[in-house]
């Protein structure tokens, strides 16, 4: 396991998969290094690639609003992605790209030791919760894995494309707030 400094430097120079050839910035992740709650998306989009920060484009604006509904914010949550470099044209990250990158995220989780991990969308849920995760049926459900409470929400991009998913997400957010109150005293 690497410490924060070594981990971030290694990620900044990473050439483990082809995404390094087209990236502008490695999007390492942001937030307090002792956060109780982590949000994990699938990979940087265009704005994230340009700015080097996760969830700063349109989906990120919606994520900020979702957090504020339940009194969370970037000040008290860590936000990251399954892959740290933008897949061209925002395609889903390939399995080989996820495999190349996932140990960096595992290292971040080991350093942060969050109480709760919230997957944003199907890709992150399939990678972190279970490979056959079905987001339409299983969003908002909670499972404990290695002492960490895990759940998935619809990806904010999916909510932008399909507002009919928003009421479900509102309920999932209220359940997340209850889970935070139950297990995460710090926020
Ligand atoms: N979508 C993601 O999954 N992650 C980001 O950082 C931005 C958009």
PDB file of C-alpha atoms and ligand atoms in Angstrom:
ATOM      1  CA  UNK A   1       0.000   0.000   0.000  1.00  0.00           C
ATOM      2  CA  UNK A   2       1.244   3.492  -0.888  1.00  0.00           C
ATOM      3  CA  UNK A   3       0.893   6.611   1.236  1.00  0.00           C
ATOM      4  CA  UNK A   4      -0.994   9.604  -0.186  1.00  0.00           C
ATOM      5  CA  UNK A   5       2.066  11.284  -1.669  1.00  0.00           C
ATOM      6  CA  UNK A   6       3.381   8.213  -3.437  1.00  0.00           C
ATOM      7  CA  UNK A   7      -0.093   7.191  -4.586  1.00  0.00           C
ATOM      8  CA  UNK A   8      -0.907  10.560  -6.105  1.00  0.00           C
ATOM      9  CA  UNK A   9       2.486  10.845  -7.816  1.00  0.00           C
ATOM     10  CA  UNK A  10       2.147   7.331  -9.205  1.00  0.00           C
ATOM     11  CA  UNK A  11      -1.317   8.120 -10.575  1.00  0.00           C
ATOM     12  CA  UNK A  12      -0.163  11.408 -12.105  1.00  0.00           C
ATOM     13  CA  UNK A  13       2.461   9.538 -14.153  1.00  0.00           C
ATOM     14  CA  UNK A  14       0.486   6.360 -14.764  1.00  0.00           C
ATOM     15  CA  UNK A  15       0.757   4.628 -18.145  1.00  0.00           C
ATOM     16  CA  UNK A  16      -0.892   1.332 -17.149  1.00  0.00           C
ATOM     17  CA  UNK A  17      -3.596   1.594 -19.808  1.00  0.00           C
ATOM     18  CA  UNK A  18      -4.294   3.308 -23.115  1.00  0.00           C
ATOM     19  CA  UNK A  19      -6.310   6.129 -21.544  1.00  0.00           C
ATOM     20  CA  UNK A  20      -3.024   7.843 -20.654  1.00  0.00           C
ATOM     21  CA  UNK A  21      -2.527   8.648 -24.338  1.00  0.00           C
ATOM     22  CA  UNK A  22      -5.588  10.859 -24.685  1.00  0.00           C
ATOM     23  CA  UNK A  23      -5.965  12.348 -21.200  1.00  0.00           C
ATOM     24  CA  UNK A  24      -5.349  16.024 -20.421  1.00  0.00           C
ATOM     25  CA  UNK A  25      -5.380  15.497 -16.674  1.00  0.00           C
ATOM     26  CA  UNK A  26      -5.408  12.549 -14.335  1.00  0.00           C
ATOM     27  CA  UNK A  27      -8.478  12.983 -12.134  1.00  0.00           C
ATOM     28  CA  UNK A  28      -7.173  11.638  -8.857  1.00  0.00           C
ATOM     29  CA  UNK A  29     -10.114  12.408  -6.550  1.00  0.00           C
ATOM     30  CA  UNK A  30     -10.976  15.168  -4.079  1.00  0.00           C
ATOM     31  CA  UNK A  31     -12.146  15.502  -0.523  1.00  0.00           C
ATOM     32  CA  UNK A  32     -11.065  15.095   3.069  1.00  0.00           C
ATOM     33  CA  UNK A  33      -8.655  12.207   3.595  1.00  0.00           C
ATOM     34  CA  UNK A  34     -10.677  11.085   6.606  1.00  0.00           C
ATOM     35  CA  UNK A  35     -14.133  11.316   5.002  1.00  0.00           C
ATOM     36  CA  UNK A  36     -16.829   9.000   6.329  1.00  0.00           C
ATOM     37  CA  UNK A  37     -18.574   8.924   2.964  1.00  0.00           C
ATOM     38  CA  UNK A  38     -17.075   8.288  -0.499  1.00  0.00           C
ATOM     39  CA  UNK A  39     -18.911   8.776  -3.811  1.00  0.00           C
ATOM     40  CA  UNK A  40     -17.505   6.845  -6.756  1.00  0.00           C
ATOM     41  CA  UNK A  41     -18.377   7.527 -10.398  1.00  0.00           C
ATOM     42  CA  UNK A  42     -17.220   5.666 -13.459  1.00  0.00           C
ATOM     43  CA  UNK A  43     -14.644   7.970 -15.004  1.00  0.00           C
ATOM     44  CA  UNK A  44     -13.868  11.577 -15.888  1.00  0.00           C
ATOM     45  CA  UNK A  45     -15.840  13.342 -18.628  1.00  0.00           C
ATOM     46  CA  UNK A  46     -14.677  16.240 -20.749  1.00  0.00           C
ATOM     47  CA  UNK A  47     -14.804  18.960 -18.084  1.00  0.00           C
ATOM     48  CA  UNK A  48     -13.175  16.706 -15.511  1.00  0.00           C
ATOM     49  CA  UNK A  49     -10.379  15.847 -17.958  1.00  0.00           C
ATOM     50  CA  UNK A  50      -9.783  19.555 -18.632  1.00  0.00           C
ATOM     51  CA  UNK A  51      -9.856  20.604 -14.979  1.00  0.00           C
ATOM     52  CA  UNK A  52      -8.393  17.540 -13.234  1.00  0.00           C
ATOM     53  CA  UNK A  53     -11.314  17.345 -10.774  1.00  0.00           C
ATOM     54  CA  UNK A  54     -14.139  14.816 -10.545  1.00  0.00           C
ATOM     55  CA  UNK A  55     -17.746  15.786 -11.203  1.00  0.00           C
ATOM     56  CA  UNK A  56     -17.264  19.409 -12.265  1.00  0.00           C
ATOM     57  CA  UNK A  57     -19.391  19.267 -15.459  1.00  0.00           C
ATOM     58  CA  UNK A  58     -23.193  19.162 -15.725  1.00  0.00           C
ATOM     59  CA  UNK A  59     -23.431  15.829 -13.868  1.00  0.00           C
ATOM     60  CA  UNK A  60     -21.264  17.301 -11.132  1.00  0.00           C
ATOM     61  CA  UNK A  61     -23.586  20.265 -10.674  1.00  0.00           C
ATOM     62  CA  UNK A  62     -26.447  17.873 -10.146  1.00  0.00           C
ATOM     63  CA  UNK A  63     -24.334  15.781  -7.764  1.00  0.00           C
ATOM     64  CA  UNK A  64     -23.654  18.909  -5.693  1.00  0.00           C
ATOM     65  CA  UNK A  65     -27.400  19.551  -5.497  1.00  0.00           C
ATOM     66  CA  UNK A  66     -28.054  15.948  -4.491  1.00  0.00           C
ATOM     67  CA  UNK A  67     -25.472  16.232  -1.717  1.00  0.00           C
ATOM     68  CA  UNK A  68     -26.915  19.491  -0.438  1.00  0.00           C
ATOM     69  CA  UNK A  69     -30.391  17.947  -0.109  1.00  0.00           C
ATOM     70  CA  UNK A  70     -29.009  15.714   2.633  1.00  0.00           C
ATOM     71  CA  UNK A  71     -26.587  18.227   4.149  1.00  0.00           C
ATOM     72  CA  UNK A  72     -23.480  16.710   2.562  1.00  0.00           C
ATOM     73  CA  UNK A  73     -20.970  18.571   0.408  1.00  0.00           C
ATOM     74  CA  UNK A  74     -17.501  18.330  -1.090  1.00  0.00           C
ATOM     75  CA  UNK A  75     -16.240  19.590   2.270  1.00  0.00           C
ATOM     76  CA  UNK A  76     -17.177  16.363   4.035  1.00  0.00           C
ATOM     77  CA  UNK A  77     -17.232  13.685   1.298  1.00  0.00           C
ATOM     78  CA  UNK A  78     -14.506  12.153  -0.840  1.00  0.00           C
ATOM     79  CA  UNK A  79     -15.341  11.970  -4.550  1.00  0.00           C
ATOM     80  CA  UNK A  80     -13.535   9.691  -6.997  1.00  0.00           C
ATOM     81  CA  UNK A  81     -13.973   7.413  -9.978  1.00  0.00           C
ATOM     82  CA  UNK A  82     -13.362   3.807 -11.049  1.00  0.00           C
ATOM     83  CA  UNK A  83     -10.918   5.040 -13.735  1.00  0.00           C
ATOM     84  CA  UNK A  84      -8.889   8.205 -13.278  1.00  0.00           C
ATOM     85  CA  UNK A  85      -8.500   9.139 -16.957  1.00  0.00           C
ATOM     86  CA  UNK A  86     -11.213  10.085 -19.431  1.00  0.00           C
ATOM     87  CA  UNK A  87     -12.403   7.371 -21.802  1.00  0.00           C
ATOM     88  CA  UNK A  88     -12.542   8.880 -25.320  1.00  0.00           C
ATOM     89  CA  UNK A  89     -15.980  10.265 -26.243  1.00  0.00           C
ATOM     90  CA  UNK A  90     -17.168   9.298 -22.727  1.00  0.00           C
ATOM     91  CA  UNK A  91     -17.576   5.629 -23.599  1.00  0.00           C
ATOM     92  CA  UNK A  92     -17.801   3.167 -20.700  1.00  0.00           C
ATOM     93  CA  UNK A  93     -14.359   2.313 -19.337  1.00  0.00           C
ATOM     94  CA  UNK A  94     -13.212  -1.062 -20.686  1.00  0.00           C
ATOM     95  CA  UNK A  95     -12.636  -3.950 -18.319  1.00  0.00           C
ATOM     96  CA  UNK A  96      -8.862  -3.799 -18.968  1.00  0.00           C
ATOM     97  CA  UNK A  97      -8.880  -0.079 -18.127  1.00  0.00           C
ATOM     98  CA  UNK A  98     -10.805  -0.700 -14.907  1.00  0.00           C
ATOM     99  CA  UNK A  99      -8.443  -3.552 -14.021  1.00  0.00           C
ATOM    100  CA  UNK A 100      -5.430  -1.321 -14.591  1.00  0.00           C
ATOM    101  CA  UNK A 101      -6.815   1.453 -12.363  1.00  0.00           C
ATOM    102  CA  UNK A 102      -8.801  -0.226  -9.596  1.00  0.00           C
ATOM    103  CA  UNK A 103      -5.903  -0.823  -7.216  1.00  0.00           C
ATOM    104  CA  UNK A 104      -5.396   2.935  -6.987  1.00  0.00           C
ATOM    105  CA  UNK A 105      -8.983   3.335  -5.794  1.00  0.00           C
ATOM    106  CA  UNK A 106      -8.584   0.409  -3.388  1.00  0.00           C
ATOM    107  CA  UNK A 107      -5.500   2.148  -2.007  1.00  0.00           C
ATOM    108  CA  UNK A 108      -7.525   5.354  -1.547  1.00  0.00           C
ATOM    109  CA  UNK A 109     -10.260   3.429   0.271  1.00  0.00           C
ATOM    110  CA  UNK A 110      -7.659   1.771   2.517  1.00  0.00           C
ATOM    111  CA  UNK A 111      -6.196   5.175   3.425  1.00  0.00           C
ATOM    112  CA  UNK A 112      -9.527   6.916   3.968  1.00  0.00           C
ATOM    113  CA  UNK A 113     -11.301   4.023   5.724  1.00  0.00           C
ATOM    114  CA  UNK A 114     -14.778   5.370   4.952  1.00  0.00           C
ATOM    115  CA  UNK A 115     -17.880   4.084   6.707  1.00  0.00           C
ATOM    116  CA  UNK A 116     -20.002   4.387   3.567  1.00  0.00           C
ATOM    117  CA  UNK A 117     -19.290   4.058  -0.179  1.00  0.00           C
ATOM    118  CA  UNK A 118     -21.949   5.266  -2.607  1.00  0.00           C
ATOM    119  CA  UNK A 119     -21.545   4.092  -6.198  1.00  0.00           C
ATOM    120  CA  UNK A 120     -22.801   6.527  -8.810  1.00  0.00           C
ATOM    121  CA  UNK A 121     -24.294   4.457 -11.599  1.00  0.00           C
ATOM    122  CA  UNK A 122     -24.107   0.934 -12.863  1.00  0.00           C
ATOM    123  CA  UNK A 123     -20.441   0.776 -13.814  1.00  0.00           C
ATOM    124  CA  UNK A 124     -19.200   1.637 -10.334  1.00  0.00           C
ATOM    125  CA  UNK A 125     -21.806  -0.619  -8.690  1.00  0.00           C
ATOM    126  CA  UNK A 126     -20.842  -3.578 -10.878  1.00  0.00           C
ATOM    127  CA  UNK A 127     -17.198  -3.048 -10.031  1.00  0.00           C
ATOM    128  CA  UNK A 128     -17.527  -2.375  -6.301  1.00  0.00           C
ATOM    129  CA  UNK A 129     -20.703  -4.148  -5.147  1.00  0.00           C
ATOM    130  CA  UNK A 130     -21.340  -7.152  -7.394  1.00  0.00           C
ATOM    131  CA  UNK A 131     -20.605  -7.901 -11.075  1.00  0.00           C
ATOM    132  CA  UNK A 132     -24.259  -8.602 -11.853  1.00  0.00           C
ATOM    133  CA  UNK A 133     -25.581  -5.444 -10.173  1.00  0.00           C
ATOM    134  CA  UNK A 134     -28.770  -4.156 -11.848  1.00  0.00           C
ATOM    135  CA  UNK A 135     -29.109  -0.466 -11.156  1.00  0.00           C
ATOM    136  CA  UNK A 136     -32.835  -0.210 -11.959  1.00  0.00           C
ATOM    137  CA  UNK A 137     -33.676  -2.906  -9.411  1.00  0.00           C
ATOM    138  CA  UNK A 138     -30.955  -2.512  -6.825  1.00  0.00           C
ATOM    139  CA  UNK A 139     -30.337   1.244  -6.505  1.00  0.00           C
ATOM    140  CA  UNK A 140     -30.775   2.383  -2.930  1.00  0.00           C
ATOM    141  CA  UNK A 141     -30.224  -1.075  -1.408  1.00  0.00           C
ATOM    142  CA  UNK A 142     -27.556  -1.433   1.264  1.00  0.00           C
ATOM    143  CA  UNK A 143     -24.998  -4.179   1.802  1.00  0.00           C
ATOM    144  CA  UNK A 144     -22.065  -4.320   4.165  1.00  0.00           C
ATOM    145  CA  UNK A 145     -18.764  -5.402   2.629  1.00  0.00           C
ATOM    146  CA  UNK A 146     -15.551  -5.635   4.648  1.00  0.00           C
ATOM    147  CA  UNK A 147     -17.060  -3.379   7.301  1.00  0.00           C
ATOM    148  CA  UNK A 148     -18.093  -0.679   4.806  1.00  0.00           C
ATOM    149  CA  UNK A 149     -21.740   0.086   3.986  1.00  0.00           C
ATOM    150  CA  UNK A 150     -22.224   0.099   0.217  1.00  0.00           C
ATOM    151  CA  UNK A 151     -25.050   1.360  -1.954  1.00  0.00           C
ATOM    152  CA  UNK A 152     -25.629   2.737  -5.434  1.00  0.00           C
ATOM    153  CA  UNK A 153     -27.571   5.687  -6.769  1.00  0.00           C
ATOM    154  CA  UNK A 154     -28.522   6.391 -10.357  1.00  0.00           C
ATOM    155  CA  UNK A 155     -25.679   8.261 -12.024  1.00  0.00           C
ATOM    156  CA  UNK A 156     -26.409  12.024 -12.128  1.00  0.00           C
ATOM    157  CA  UNK A 157     -25.989  11.895 -15.938  1.00  0.00           C
ATOM    158  CA  UNK A 158     -28.798   9.319 -16.060  1.00  0.00           C
ATOM    159  CA  UNK A 159     -30.945  11.673 -13.957  1.00  0.00           C
ATOM    160  CA  UNK A 160     -30.249  14.499 -16.407  1.00  0.00           C
ATOM    161  CA  UNK A 161     -31.281  12.292 -19.348  1.00  0.00           C
ATOM    162  CA  UNK A 162     -34.298  10.772 -17.595  1.00  0.00           C
ATOM    163  CA  UNK A 163     -35.922  12.965 -14.919  1.00  0.00           C
ATOM    164  CA  UNK A 164     -38.490  10.234 -14.209  1.00  0.00           C
ATOM    165  CA  UNK A 165     -35.757   8.534 -12.138  1.00  0.00           C
ATOM    166  CA  UNK A 166     -35.516  11.496  -9.772  1.00  0.00           C
ATOM    167  CA  UNK A 167     -38.226  10.538  -7.254  1.00  0.00           C
ATOM    168  CA  UNK A 168     -36.496   7.169  -6.678  1.00  0.00           C
ATOM    169  CA  UNK A 169     -33.214   8.982  -6.189  1.00  0.00           C
ATOM    170  CA  UNK A 170     -34.794  11.382  -3.716  1.00  0.00           C
ATOM    171  CA  UNK A 171     -35.899   8.397  -1.633  1.00  0.00           C
ATOM    172  CA  UNK A 172     -32.435   6.837  -1.952  1.00  0.00           C
ATOM    173  CA  UNK A 173     -30.877  10.088  -0.742  1.00  0.00           C
ATOM    174  CA  UNK A 174     -33.104  10.146   2.334  1.00  0.00           C
ATOM    175  CA  UNK A 175     -32.054   6.563   3.084  1.00  0.00           C
ATOM    176  CA  UNK A 176     -28.436   7.624   2.654  1.00  0.00           C
ATOM    177  CA  UNK A 177     -28.954  10.453   5.120  1.00  0.00           C
ATOM    178  CA  UNK A 178     -30.360   7.973   7.629  1.00  0.00           C
ATOM    179  CA  UNK A 179     -27.401   5.651   7.068  1.00  0.00           C
ATOM    180  CA  UNK A 180     -24.963   8.517   7.565  1.00  0.00           C
ATOM    181  CA  UNK A 181     -26.712   9.457  10.813  1.00  0.00           C
ATOM    182  CA  UNK A 182     -26.559   5.836  11.984  1.00  0.00           C
ATOM    183  CA  UNK A 183     -22.939   4.973  11.191  1.00  0.00           C
ATOM    184  CA  UNK A 184     -20.966   8.132  10.488  1.00  0.00           C
ATOM    185  CA  UNK A 185     -20.809  10.389  13.510  1.00  0.00           C
ATOM    186  CA  UNK A 186     -18.383  12.892  11.940  1.00  0.00           C
ATOM    187  CA  UNK A 187     -20.663  14.498   9.335  1.00  0.00           C
TER     188      UNK A 187
HETATM  189  N1  LIG B   1     -19.112  11.198 -14.594  1.00  0.00           N
HETATM  190  C1  LIG B   1     -18.414  10.350 -13.799  1.00  0.00           C
HETATM  191  O1  LIG B   1     -18.717   9.170 -13.679  1.00  0.00           O
HETATM  192  N2  LIG B   1     -17.366  10.877 -13.139  1.00  0.00           N
HETATM  193  C2  LIG B   1     -16.996  12.147 -13.219  1.00  0.00           C
HETATM  194  O2  LIG B   1     -16.031  12.526 -12.570  1.00  0.00           O
HETATM  195  C3  LIG B   1     -17.754  12.999 -14.045  1.00  0.00           C
HETATM  196  C4  LIG B   1     -18.806  12.515 -14.727  1.00  0.00           C
END
